[in-house]
Every structure is written in C-alpha cells, then in structure tokens.
C-alpha cells in the first residue's frame, strides 16, 4: 500500500489537490504556522506545503512506520512520530496553528485539544464520484454521499466551518496508475496485490474532493 501511494503521488496525479490544500492553508492560517499532519502517510502534502509556506515547525503523525519512514526522508526538518490517532496525540495542548487531516481518521476531541484558539483544521475527504470511472473494474469501496457533512457534524462541538471547497479534475491514468490508486486507499485493504486487473487502456478518471476548513472556537475561560 505504501509503495503504491508513493508511486501514484510521485507521478503528480493529485498535484491539483496539493495546490488547493496549499492555497487554502495560505488563506486561512497565519504566518509561520506550526503544522500538524494527522495521518500524514508518506508526507506528500506536508512536503508540498513546506515548499510554499514557511512554517515554524512541522509534525507528521501516522500509525504506519513504513509510511512515516518515507515522510522522514522527505521531510528532514519535520518531527515524524508513529502513533495511533485514537490515543492521546503526542502533542502539547493549544500548540497547533494548522492541522491537516487528509483521507485519514479524525479524533475530534484530540484535534480540539491540540489546536490553539482560532487555529485551523483542514480536512480532505473524497466525494462520491471520486474515481467513478474505475470504481467497478478496480474493485473500489463506495464513498458514502454526505461524508463531508458528516465530518462537519463531527467537528461541530469545537470547530466552526469557515469554508468548504470542492476540488475536481480529470486524471489520465495508465493501467499501472489504476492498480496503484486501487491499492493505496481504503480499498487497498480489500484488494491484495494481484487482485486488481489493470485496465487495458489508459482511463480518464475523475478526482473529486471536499476540502473543508474549520476554525477552533475560542475556549471559554473562567
Ligand atoms: C489514505 S492514507 C492518507 C495518507 C496521507 N494523508 C495522504 O493523503 O497521502 C490514510 C493514512 O492514515 C493512517 N492511519 C490509519 N489509521 C490510523 C490511526 N489509527 N492512527 C494514525 N494513523 C492512521 C494510515 O497509516 C495512512 O497513512
């Protein structure tokens, strides 16, 4: 799964999404943010962000040591920590200016604890028609409609929604790309290598995401 993700992302297929993440981060976070990427995987988005935005510190968290090894190579200045998002995050309270959560699990109470007042959480989820052209032949799992709304509802105790941008583009995928994209995501747990029959021809494939921005509501202090 990790190598498939590296191979797919290195070909630049998700670059428009990375650009949207960077533009959104520049719009909503202050200067020199402390950035925490929860479920950073191979570090692709944190690296793209760091190339454009001067950060005071960057921290990548992931449960996969294999993915984080790649992050650590890509991001020599970042702190890369193996941890389970469902346990207390190894990050001080009220320290994070910009939290990234891209196709990864969300522990909202912990996000709320680590984000400073007015800090920003940027959450990316796929839309139902993401990869629709190859979903069936590649054996991908369905993406529930309204997932972005569910995310917003789950954040509502601590965060206000300040933006929800839809990012859509078409990717020209080779059969190898199709195989990689099918094994790198959640469907990869179901599609073991060899299970996916690569499409015989290149496929023009839709990429469709919701990029939601949440602002940490200031804590009430007595
Ligand atoms: C679909 S990948 C996305 C990775 C990265 N954000 C990207 O888009 O390239 C989901 C990531 O969440 C991580 N993950 C899954 N469960 C986790 C958990 N309980 N704690 C921390 N990370 C987890 C996986 O290891 C994986 O790297």
Coordinates of N, CA and C and ligand atoms in Angstrom, one line a residue:
X1 N 0.8 -1.2 0.0 CA 0.0 0.0 0.0 C 0.9 1.3 0.0
X2 N 1.9 1.2 0.8 CA 2.7 2.5 0.9 C 3.5 2.7 -0.4
X3 N 4.0 1.7 -1.0 CA 4.8 1.9 -2.2 C 3.8 2.3 -3.3
X4 N 2.6 1.7 -3.3 CA 1.6 2.2 -4.3 C 1.3 3.7 -4.2
X5 N 1.1 4.1 -2.9 CA 0.9 5.5 -2.7 C 2.0 6.4 -3.1
X6 N 3.3 6.0 -2.8 CA 4.4 6.7 -3.2 C 4.5 6.8 -4.8
X7 N 4.3 5.7 -5.4 CA 4.4 5.6 -6.9 C 3.3 6.5 -7.5
X8 N 2.1 6.4 -7.0 CA 1.0 7.2 -7.6 C 1.2 8.7 -7.4
X9 N 1.5 9.1 -6.1 CA 1.6 10.5 -5.8 C 2.8 11.1 -6.5
X10 N 3.9 10.3 -6.7 CA 5.1 10.9 -7.4 C 4.8 11.2 -8.8
X11 N 3.8 10.6 -9.4 CA 3.5 10.9 -10.8 C 2.7 12.2 -10.9
X12 N 2.4 12.8 -9.8 CA 1.7 14.2 -9.8 C 0.2 14.2 -10.0
X13 N -0.4 13.0 -10.0 CA -1.8 12.9 -10.3 C -2.7 13.8 -9.3
X14 N -2.2 13.9 -8.1 CA -3.0 14.6 -7.1 C -2.4 16.0 -6.9
X15 N -1.6 16.5 -7.8 CA -1.0 17.8 -7.6 C -2.0 18.9 -7.5
X16 N -3.1 18.9 -8.3 CA -4.1 19.9 -8.2 C -4.7 19.9 -6.7
X17 N -4.8 18.8 -6.1 CA -5.3 18.8 -4.7 C -4.3 19.4 -3.8
X18 N -3.0 19.0 -4.0 CA -2.0 19.6 -3.1 C -2.0 21.1 -3.3
X19 N -2.2 21.6 -4.5 CA -2.2 23.0 -4.7 C -3.4 23.7 -4.0
X20 N -4.5 23.0 -4.0 CA -5.7 23.5 -3.3 C -5.5 23.5 -1.8
X21 N -4.8 22.5 -1.3 CA -4.5 22.5 0.1 C -3.6 23.6 0.5
X22 N -2.6 23.8 -0.3 CA -1.6 24.9 0.0 C -2.3 26.3 -0.1
X23 N -3.1 26.5 -1.2 CA -3.8 27.8 -1.3 C -4.8 28.0 -0.1
X24 N -5.5 27.0 0.3 CA -6.4 27.1 1.4 C -5.7 27.4 2.7
X25 N -4.6 26.7 2.9 CA -3.8 26.9 4.1 C -3.2 28.3 4.1
X26 N -2.8 28.8 3.0 CA -2.3 30.2 2.9 C -3.3 31.2 3.2
X27 N -4.6 30.9 2.8 CA -5.7 31.8 3.0 C -6.1 31.9 4.5
X28 N -6.1 30.8 5.2 CA -6.7 30.7 6.5 C -5.7 30.6 7.7
X29 N -4.5 30.2 7.4 CA -3.6 30.2 8.6 C -2.7 31.4 8.6
X30 N -2.2 31.7 9.8 CA -1.4 32.9 9.9 C 0.0 32.7 9.4
X31 N 0.9 33.6 9.7 CA 2.3 33.5 9.2 C 3.0 32.5 10.1
X32 N 3.9 31.7 9.4 CA 4.8 30.7 10.1 C 4.0 29.8 11.1
X33 N 3.0 29.1 10.5 CA 2.2 28.3 11.4 C 3.0 27.0 11.9
X34 N 2.6 26.6 13.1 CA 3.1 25.2 13.5 C 2.0 24.3 12.9
X35 N 2.5 23.4 12.1 CA 1.6 22.5 11.3 C 1.7 21.1 11.8
X36 N 0.5 20.5 12.0 CA 0.4 19.1 12.4 C -0.3 18.3 11.4
X37 N 0.3 17.3 10.8 CA -0.4 16.5 9.8 C -0.8 15.1 10.4
X38 N -2.1 14.9 10.7 CA -2.5 13.7 11.3 C -2.9 12.7 10.3
X39 N -2.2 11.5 10.2 CA -2.4 10.6 9.2 C -1.6 11.1 7.9
X40 N -0.4 11.5 8.2 CA 0.4 12.1 7.1 C 0.9 11.2 6.0
X41 N 0.8 9.9 6.3 CA 1.2 8.9 5.3 C 2.7 9.1 4.9
X42 N 2.9 9.2 3.6 CA 4.2 9.3 3.1 C 4.7 10.8 3.0
X43 N 3.9 11.7 3.6 CA 4.4 13.1 3.7 C 4.2 13.9 2.5
X44 N 3.4 13.5 1.5 CA 3.3 14.2 0.3 C 2.8 15.6 0.4
X45 N 1.7 15.7 1.2 CA 1.0 17.0 1.3 C 1.8 18.0 2.2
X46 N 2.4 17.4 3.3 CA 3.2 18.3 4.2 C 4.4 18.8 3.5
X47 N 5.0 18.0 2.6 CA 6.2 18.4 1.9 C 5.8 19.5 0.9
X48 N 4.6 19.2 0.2 CA 4.2 20.3 -0.8 C 3.9 21.6 -0.1
X49 N 3.3 21.5 1.1 CA 3.0 22.7 1.8 C 4.3 23.4 2.2
X50 N 5.3 22.7 2.7 CA 6.5 23.3 3.2 C 7.3 23.9 2.1
X51 N 7.1 23.4 0.9 CA 7.8 24.0 -0.3 C 7.3 25.4 -0.6
X52 N 6.1 25.7 -0.1 CA 5.4 27.0 -0.4 C 5.2 27.9 0.8
X53 N 5.1 27.3 1.9 CA 4.8 28.1 3.1 C 5.9 27.9 4.2
X54 N 6.3 29.0 4.7 CA 7.3 29.0 5.8 C 6.6 28.6 7.1
X55 N 7.0 27.5 7.7 CA 6.4 27.0 8.9 C 7.3 27.2 10.1
X56 N 6.8 27.3 11.3 CA 7.7 27.4 12.5 C 8.1 26.0 12.9
X57 N 7.2 25.0 12.6 CA 7.5 23.6 12.9 C 6.5 22.7 12.2
X58 N 7.0 21.5 11.8 CA 6.1 20.6 11.1 C 6.1 19.3 11.8
X59 N 5.0 18.7 12.1 CA 4.9 17.4 12.8 C 4.0 16.5 12.0
X60 N 4.5 15.3 11.7 CA 3.8 14.3 10.9 C 3.5 13.1 11.9
X61 N 2.2 12.7 11.9 CA 1.8 11.6 12.8 C 1.2 10.5 11.9
X62 N 1.5 9.3 12.1 CA 0.9 8.2 11.4 C 1.1 6.9 12.2
X63 N 0.2 6.0 12.0 CA 0.3 4.7 12.7 C 1.3 3.7 11.9
X64 N 1.5 4.1 10.7 CA 2.4 3.2 9.8 C 3.8 3.7 9.9
X65 N 4.7 2.8 10.4 CA 6.1 3.2 10.5 C 6.7 3.2 9.0
X66 N 6.1 2.4 8.2 CA 6.6 2.3 6.8 C 6.4 3.6 6.1
X67 N 5.1 4.1 6.2 CA 4.8 5.4 5.6 C 5.6 6.5 6.2
X68 N 5.8 6.5 7.5 CA 6.5 7.6 8.2 C 8.0 7.6 7.9
X69 N 8.5 6.4 7.6 CA 9.9 6.3 7.2 C 10.1 7.2 5.9
X70 N 9.2 7.1 5.0 CA 9.2 7.8 3.8 C 9.0 9.3 4.1
X71 N 8.1 9.7 5.0 CA 7.9 11.0 5.4 C 9.2 11.6 6.0
X72 N 9.9 10.8 6.8 CA 11.1 11.3 7.5 C 12.2 11.6 6.4
X73 N 12.3 10.8 5.4 CA 13.3 11.0 4.3 C 12.9 12.3 3.6
X74 N 11.6 12.5 3.3 CA 11.2 13.6 2.5 C 11.2 14.9 3.3
X75 N 11.1 14.8 4.6 CA 10.9 16.0 5.5 C 11.9 16.0 6.6
X76 N 13.2 16.2 6.2 CA 14.2 16.1 7.3 C 14.1 17.0 8.4
X77 N 13.3 18.1 8.2 CA 13.2 19.1 9.3 C 11.9 18.9 10.1
X78 N 11.1 17.9 9.7 CA 9.9 17.7 10.4 C 10.1 16.6 11.5
X79 N 9.2 16.6 12.5 CA 9.2 15.6 13.5 C 8.2 14.6 13.1
X80 N 8.6 13.3 12.8 CA 7.7 12.3 12.3 C 7.5 11.2 13.4
X81 N 6.3 11.1 13.9 CA 6.0 10.3 15.1 C 5.0 9.2 14.8
X82 N 5.4 7.9 15.1 CA 4.4 6.9 14.9 C 3.5 6.9 16.1
X83 N 2.2 7.0 15.8 CA 1.2 7.0 16.9 C -0.2 6.6 16.4
X84 N -1.0 6.2 17.3 CA -2.4 5.9 16.9 C -3.3 7.1 17.2
X85 N -4.0 7.6 16.2 CA -4.8 8.8 16.4 C -5.9 8.6 17.4
X86 N -6.2 7.3 17.7 CA -7.3 7.1 18.7 C -6.8 7.1 20.1
X87 N -5.5 7.3 20.3 CA -4.9 7.5 21.6 C -4.6 9.0 21.7
X88 N -4.3 9.5 23.0 CA -3.9 10.9 23.1 C -2.7 11.2 22.2
X89 N -2.8 12.3 21.4 CA -1.7 12.6 20.5 C -0.5 13.1 21.2
X90 N 0.7 12.8 20.8 CA 1.9 13.2 21.5 C 2.2 14.7 21.1
X91 N 1.3 15.6 21.4 CA 1.4 17.0 21.0 C 0.8 17.8 22.2
X92 N 1.5 18.9 22.5 CA 1.0 19.8 23.6 C -0.3 20.4 23.3
X93 N -1.1 20.7 24.3 CA -2.4 21.3 24.1 C -2.2 22.8 23.6
X94 N -3.1 23.2 22.8 CA -3.2 24.6 22.3 C -1.9 25.0 21.6
X95 N -1.3 24.1 20.9 CA 0.0 24.4 20.2 C -0.1 24.5 18.7
X96 N -1.1 24.0 18.1 CA -1.2 23.8 16.7 C -1.9 25.0 16.0
X97 N -1.3 25.6 15.0 CA -1.9 26.6 14.2 C -2.7 26.1 13.0
X98 N -2.1 25.0 12.4 CA -2.7 24.4 11.2 C -2.7 22.9 11.3
X99 N -3.8 22.3 11.4 CA -3.9 20.8 11.4 C -4.4 20.3 10.1
X100 N -3.6 19.4 9.5 CA -4.0 18.8 8.2 C -4.6 17.4 8.5
X101 N -5.6 17.0 7.9 CA -6.2 15.7 8.0 C -6.7 15.3 6.6
X102 N -5.9 14.5 5.9 CA -6.2 14.2 4.5 C -6.4 12.7 4.3
X103 N -7.7 12.3 4.1 CA -8.1 10.9 3.9 C -7.6 10.1 5.1
X104 N -7.7 10.6 6.3 CA -7.2 9.9 7.5 C -8.2 10.0 8.6
X105 N -8.1 9.1 9.6 CA -9.0 9.1 10.7 C -9.0 10.4 11.5
X106 N -10.1 10.7 12.1 CA -10.2 12.0 12.9 C -10.5 11.7 14.3
X107 N -9.7 12.2 15.3 CA -10.1 12.1 16.7 C -10.4 13.5 17.1
X108 N -11.6 13.9 17.0 CA -12.0 15.3 17.1 C -11.7 15.9 18.5
X109 N -12.0 15.2 19.6 CA -11.6 15.8 20.9 C -10.1 16.1 21.0
X110 N -9.3 15.2 20.4 CA -7.8 15.4 20.4 C -7.4 16.6 19.5
X111 N -8.1 16.7 18.4 CA -7.8 17.8 17.5 C -8.1 19.1 18.2
X112 N -9.3 19.1 18.9 CA -9.7 20.3 19.7 C -8.7 20.6 20.8
X113 N -8.1 19.6 21.4 CA -7.2 19.8 22.5 C -5.9 20.5 22.0
X114 N -5.4 20.0 20.8 CA -4.1 20.4 20.4 C -4.1 21.7 19.6
X115 N -5.3 22.1 19.0 CA -5.4 23.3 18.3 C -5.5 24.5 19.2
X116 N -4.8 25.5 18.9 CA -4.9 26.8 19.7 C -6.2 27.4 19.3
X117 N -6.7 28.4 20.2 CA -7.9 29.1 19.9 C -7.7 29.8 18.5
X118 N -8.7 29.7 17.6 CA -8.7 30.2 16.3 C -7.8 29.4 15.3
X119 N -7.2 28.4 15.8 CA -6.4 27.5 14.9 C -7.3 26.9 13.9
X120 N -6.6 26.4 12.8 CA -7.4 26.0 11.6 C -7.1 24.5 11.4
X121 N -8.2 23.7 11.2 CA -8.1 22.3 10.8 C -8.6 22.2 9.3
X122 N -7.8 21.6 8.5 CA -8.1 21.5 7.1 C -8.3 20.0 6.8
X123 N -9.6 19.6 6.5 CA -9.9 18.2 6.4 C -10.3 17.9 4.9
X124 N -9.6 16.9 4.3 CA -9.9 16.5 2.9 C -10.6 15.1 2.9
X125 N -11.7 15.0 2.3 CA -12.4 13.7 2.1 C -12.8 13.6 0.6
X126 N -12.9 12.4 0.1 CA -13.3 12.2 -1.3 C -14.8 12.3 -1.4
X127 N -15.2 12.8 -2.6 CA -16.7 12.9 -2.9 C -17.1 11.6 -3.5
X128 N -18.4 11.4 -3.5 CA -18.9 10.0 -4.0 C -18.4 9.7 -5.4
X129 N -18.3 10.7 -6.3 CA -17.9 10.4 -7.7 C -16.4 10.3 -7.9
X130 N -15.6 10.4 -6.8 CA -14.2 10.3 -6.9 C -13.8 8.9 -7.6
X131 N -13.1 8.9 -8.6 CA -12.6 7.7 -9.3 C -13.8 6.8 -9.8
X132 N -14.9 7.5 -10.2 CA -16.1 6.7 -10.6 C -15.8 5.8 -11.8
X133 N -15.0 6.3 -12.7 CA -14.8 5.5 -14.0 C -14.1 4.2 -13.7
X134 N -13.3 4.1 -12.7 CA -12.6 2.9 -12.4 C -13.0 2.1 -11.2
X135 N -14.1 2.7 -10.5 CA -14.5 2.1 -9.2 C -14.8 0.6 -9.4
X136 N -15.6 0.3 -10.4 CA -16.1 -1.1 -10.5 C -14.9 -2.0 -10.9
X137 N -14.3 -1.7 -12.1 CA -13.2 -2.6 -12.5 C -12.1 -2.8 -11.5
X138 N -11.8 -1.7 -10.7 CA -10.7 -1.7 -9.8 C -11.2 -2.3 -8.4
X139 N -12.5 -2.5 -8.3 CA -13.0 -3.1 -7.0 C -12.9 -2.1 -5.8
X140 N -13.2 -0.8 -6.1 CA -13.1 0.2 -5.0 C -14.3 0.2 -4.2
X141 N -14.1 0.6 -2.9 CA -15.3 0.7 -2.0 C -16.1 1.9 -2.4
X142 N -17.4 1.8 -2.1 CA -18.3 3.0 -2.3 C -17.9 4.1 -1.4
X143 N -18.0 5.4 -1.8 CA -17.8 6.5 -0.9 C -19.2 7.0 -0.6
X144 N -19.6 7.0 0.7 CA -20.9 7.5 1.1 C -21.2 8.9 0.7
X145 N -22.4 9.2 0.1 CA -22.8 10.6 -0.1 C -22.9 11.3 1.3
X146 N -22.5 12.5 1.3 CA -22.7 13.3 2.5 C -21.6 13.1 3.5
X147 N -20.5 12.5 3.1 CA -19.4 12.3 4.0 C -18.8 13.6 4.6
X148 N -18.8 14.6 3.7 CA -18.2 16.0 4.1 C -19.2 16.6 5.2
X149 N -20.5 16.3 5.0 CA -21.5 16.8 6.0 C -21.3 16.1 7.4
X150 N -21.0 14.8 7.3 CA -20.8 14.0 8.5 C -19.5 14.5 9.2
X151 N -18.5 14.8 8.4 CA -17.2 15.4 9.0 C -17.5 16.7 9.7
X152 N -18.3 17.6 9.1 CA -18.6 18.9 9.7 C -19.4 18.7 11.0
X153 N -20.3 17.7 11.0 CA -21.1 17.5 12.2 C -20.2 16.9 13.3
X154 N -19.3 16.1 12.9 CA -18.4 15.5 14.0 C -17.5 16.6 14.6
X155 N -17.2 17.6 13.9 CA -16.3 18.7 14.3 C -17.0 19.8 15.1
X156 N -18.4 19.8 15.1 CA -19.2 20.9 15.4 C -19.1 21.3 16.9
X157 N -18.7 20.4 17.8 CA -18.7 20.7 19.2 C -17.5 21.7 19.5
X158 N -16.5 21.7 18.7 CA -15.3 22.5 19.0 C -14.9 23.5 17.9
X159 N -15.4 23.2 16.6 CA -14.9 24.0 15.5 C -16.1 24.6 14.7
X160 N -15.9 25.7 14.1 CA -16.8 26.3 13.2 C -16.3 26.1 11.7
X161 N -17.3 25.7 10.8 CA -16.9 25.6 9.4 C -16.7 27.0 8.9
X162 N -15.5 27.2 8.2 CA -15.3 28.5 7.6 C -15.2 28.4 6.1
X163 N -15.0 27.2 5.6 CA -15.0 27.1 4.1 C -15.2 25.6 3.7
X164 N -15.8 25.4 2.5 CA -15.9 24.0 2.0 C -15.7 24.1 0.5
X165 N -14.5 23.8 0.0 CA -14.2 23.9 -1.4 C -14.3 22.5 -2.1
X166 N -14.9 22.5 -3.2 CA -14.9 21.2 -4.0 C -13.7 21.3 -5.0
X167 N -12.9 20.3 -5.0 CA -11.8 20.3 -5.9 C -12.0 19.1 -6.9
X168 N -12.1 19.4 -8.2 CA -12.4 18.3 -9.1 C -11.5 18.5 -10.3
X169 N -11.0 17.4 -10.8 CA -10.2 17.4 -12.0 C -10.1 16.0 -12.6
X170 N -9.6 16.0 -13.9 CA -9.6 14.7 -14.6 C -8.1 14.2 -14.7
X171 N -7.9 13.0 -14.4 CA -6.5 12.4 -14.4 C -6.5 11.4 -15.6
X172 N -5.4 11.4 -16.3 CA -5.2 10.4 -17.3 C -4.4 9.3 -16.7
X173 N -5.0 8.2 -16.4 CA -4.3 7.1 -15.6 C -3.9 6.0 -16.5
X174 N -2.7 5.5 -16.3 CA -2.3 4.3 -17.0 C -2.8 3.1 -16.2
X175 N -2.7 1.9 -16.8 CA -3.1 0.7 -16.1 C -2.3 0.5 -14.8
X176 N -1.1 0.9 -14.8 CA -0.3 0.8 -13.5 C -0.8 1.8 -12.5
X177 N -1.2 3.0 -13.0 CA -1.7 4.0 -12.1 C -3.0 3.5 -11.4
X178 N -3.8 2.9 -12.3 CA -5.1 2.4 -11.8 C -4.9 1.3 -10.7
X179 N -3.9 0.5 -10.9 CA -3.6 -0.5 -9.9 C -3.1 0.1 -8.6
X180 N -2.2 1.2 -8.8 CA -1.7 1.9 -7.6 C -2.8 2.6 -6.8
X181 N -3.7 3.3 -7.5 CA -4.7 4.1 -6.8 C -5.7 3.1 -6.1
X182 N -5.9 1.9 -6.7 CA -6.8 1.0 -6.1 C -6.2 0.3 -4.9
X183 N -4.9 0.2 -4.8 CA -4.3 -0.5 -3.6 C -3.8 0.5 -2.6
X184 N -3.8 1.8 -2.9 CA -3.2 2.8 -1.9 C -4.2 3.3 -0.9
X185 N -5.5 3.2 -1.3 CA -6.5 3.8 -0.4 C -7.2 2.7 0.5
X186 N -8.3 3.1 1.1 CA -9.0 2.1 1.9 C -9.4 0.8 1.2
X187 N -9.7 0.9 -0.1 CA -10.0 -0.3 -0.8 C -8.8 -1.2 -0.9
X188 N -7.6 -0.7 -0.7 CA -6.4 -1.5 -0.7 C -6.4 -2.6 0.4
X189 N -7.1 -2.4 1.4 CA -7.2 -3.4 2.4 C -8.0 -4.6 1.9
X190 N -8.8 -4.4 0.9 CA -9.6 -5.5 0.3 C -9.0 -6.0 -0.9
X191 N -8.3 -5.2 -1.6 CA -7.6 -5.6 -2.9 C -6.2 -5.9 -2.6
X192 N -5.9 -7.2 -2.4 CA -4.5 -7.5 -2.2 C -3.8 -7.4 -3.5
X193 N -2.4 -7.2 -3.5 CA -1.7 -7.1 -4.8 C -2.0 -8.3 -5.6
X194 N -2.3 -8.1 -6.9 CA -2.6 -9.2 -7.8 C -4.1 -9.4 -8.0
X195 N -4.9 -8.8 -7.0 CA -6.4 -8.9 -7.2 C -6.9 -8.0 -8.2
X196 N -6.2 -6.9 -8.4 CA -6.7 -5.8 -9.3 C -6.2 -6.1 -10.7
X197 N -7.2 -6.3 -11.6 CA -6.8 -6.4 -13.1 C -6.6 -5.0 -13.6
X198 N -5.4 -4.6 -14.0 CA -5.2 -3.3 -14.5 C -6.1 -3.1 -15.7
X199 N -6.7 -1.9 -15.9 CA -7.5 -1.6 -17.1 C -6.6 -1.8 -18.3
X200 N -7.2 -2.3 -19.4 CA -6.3 -2.5 -20.6 C -5.8 -1.2 -21.2
X201 N -6.6 -0.1 -21.1 CA -6.2 1.2 -21.7 C -6.1 2.2 -20.6
X202 N -5.5 3.3 -21.0 CA -5.4 4.5 -20.1 C -6.9 4.9 -19.9
X203 N -7.1 5.4 -18.6 CA -8.5 5.8 -18.3 C -8.5 7.2 -17.9
X204 N -9.4 8.1 -18.5 CA -9.6 9.4 -18.0 C -10.5 9.3 -16.8
X205 N -10.0 9.7 -15.6 CA -10.6 9.4 -14.4 C -10.9 10.6 -13.5
X206 N -12.0 10.7 -13.0 CA -12.4 11.9 -12.1 C -11.8 11.8 -10.8
X207 N -11.2 12.9 -10.4 CA -10.8 13.1 -9.0 C -11.7 14.1 -8.4
X208 N -12.3 13.9 -7.2 CA -13.2 14.8 -6.6 C -13.1 14.8 -5.1
X209 N -12.9 15.9 -4.5 CA -12.7 16.0 -3.1 C -13.4 17.2 -2.5
X210 N -13.7 17.1 -1.2 CA -14.1 18.2 -0.4 C -12.9 18.6 0.5
X211 N -12.6 19.9 0.4 CA -11.6 20.5 1.3 C -12.3 21.4 2.3
X212 N -12.4 20.9 3.5 CA -13.2 21.7 4.5 C -12.2 22.4 5.4
X213 N -12.6 23.6 5.8 CA -11.7 24.4 6.7 C -12.6 24.6 8.0
X214 N -12.0 24.3 9.1 CA -12.6 24.5 10.4 C -11.8 25.4 11.3
X215 N -12.4 26.3 12.0 CA -11.7 27.2 13.0 C -12.0 26.8 14.4
X216 N -10.9 26.6 15.2 CA -11.1 26.2 16.6 C -11.8 27.4 17.4
X217 N -13.0 27.0 17.9 CA -13.8 28.1 18.7 C -12.9 28.4 19.9
X218 N -12.8 29.7 20.2 CA -12.0 30.0 21.4 C -12.6 29.3 22.7
X219 N -11.7 28.9 23.5 CA -12.2 28.2 24.8 C -12.8 29.3 25.7
X220 N -13.7 28.9 26.5 CA -14.3 29.8 27.5 C -13.4 29.6 28.7
X221 N -12.9 30.7 29.2 CA -12.0 30.6 30.4 C -12.7 31.4 31.6
X222 N -12.7 30.7 32.7 CA -13.3 31.4 33.9 C -12.3 32.3 34.6
Ligands
LIG1 C1 -5.4 7.0 2.9 S1 -4.0 7.3 3.8 C2 -3.7 9.0 3.6 C3 -2.2 9.4 3.9 C4 -1.9 10.9 3.5 N1 -2.7 11.8 4.3 C5 -2.1 11.1 2.0 O1 -3.2 11.5 1.6 O2 -1.2 10.8 1.3 C6 -4.5 7.2 5.4 C7 -3.4 7.2 6.4 O3 -4.0 7.2 7.8 C8 -3.1 6.4 8.6 N2 -3.9 5.8 9.7 C9 -4.9 4.9 9.6 N3 -5.3 4.6 10.9 C10 -4.6 5.4 11.7 C11 -4.6 5.5 13.1 N4 -5.4 4.8 13.9 N5 -3.7 6.4 13.7 C12 -2.8 7.1 12.9 N6 -2.8 7.0 11.5 C13 -3.7 6.1 10.9 C14 -2.7 5.3 7.6 O4 -1.5 4.6 8.0 C15 -2.4 6.1 6.3 O5 -1.1 6.6 6.2

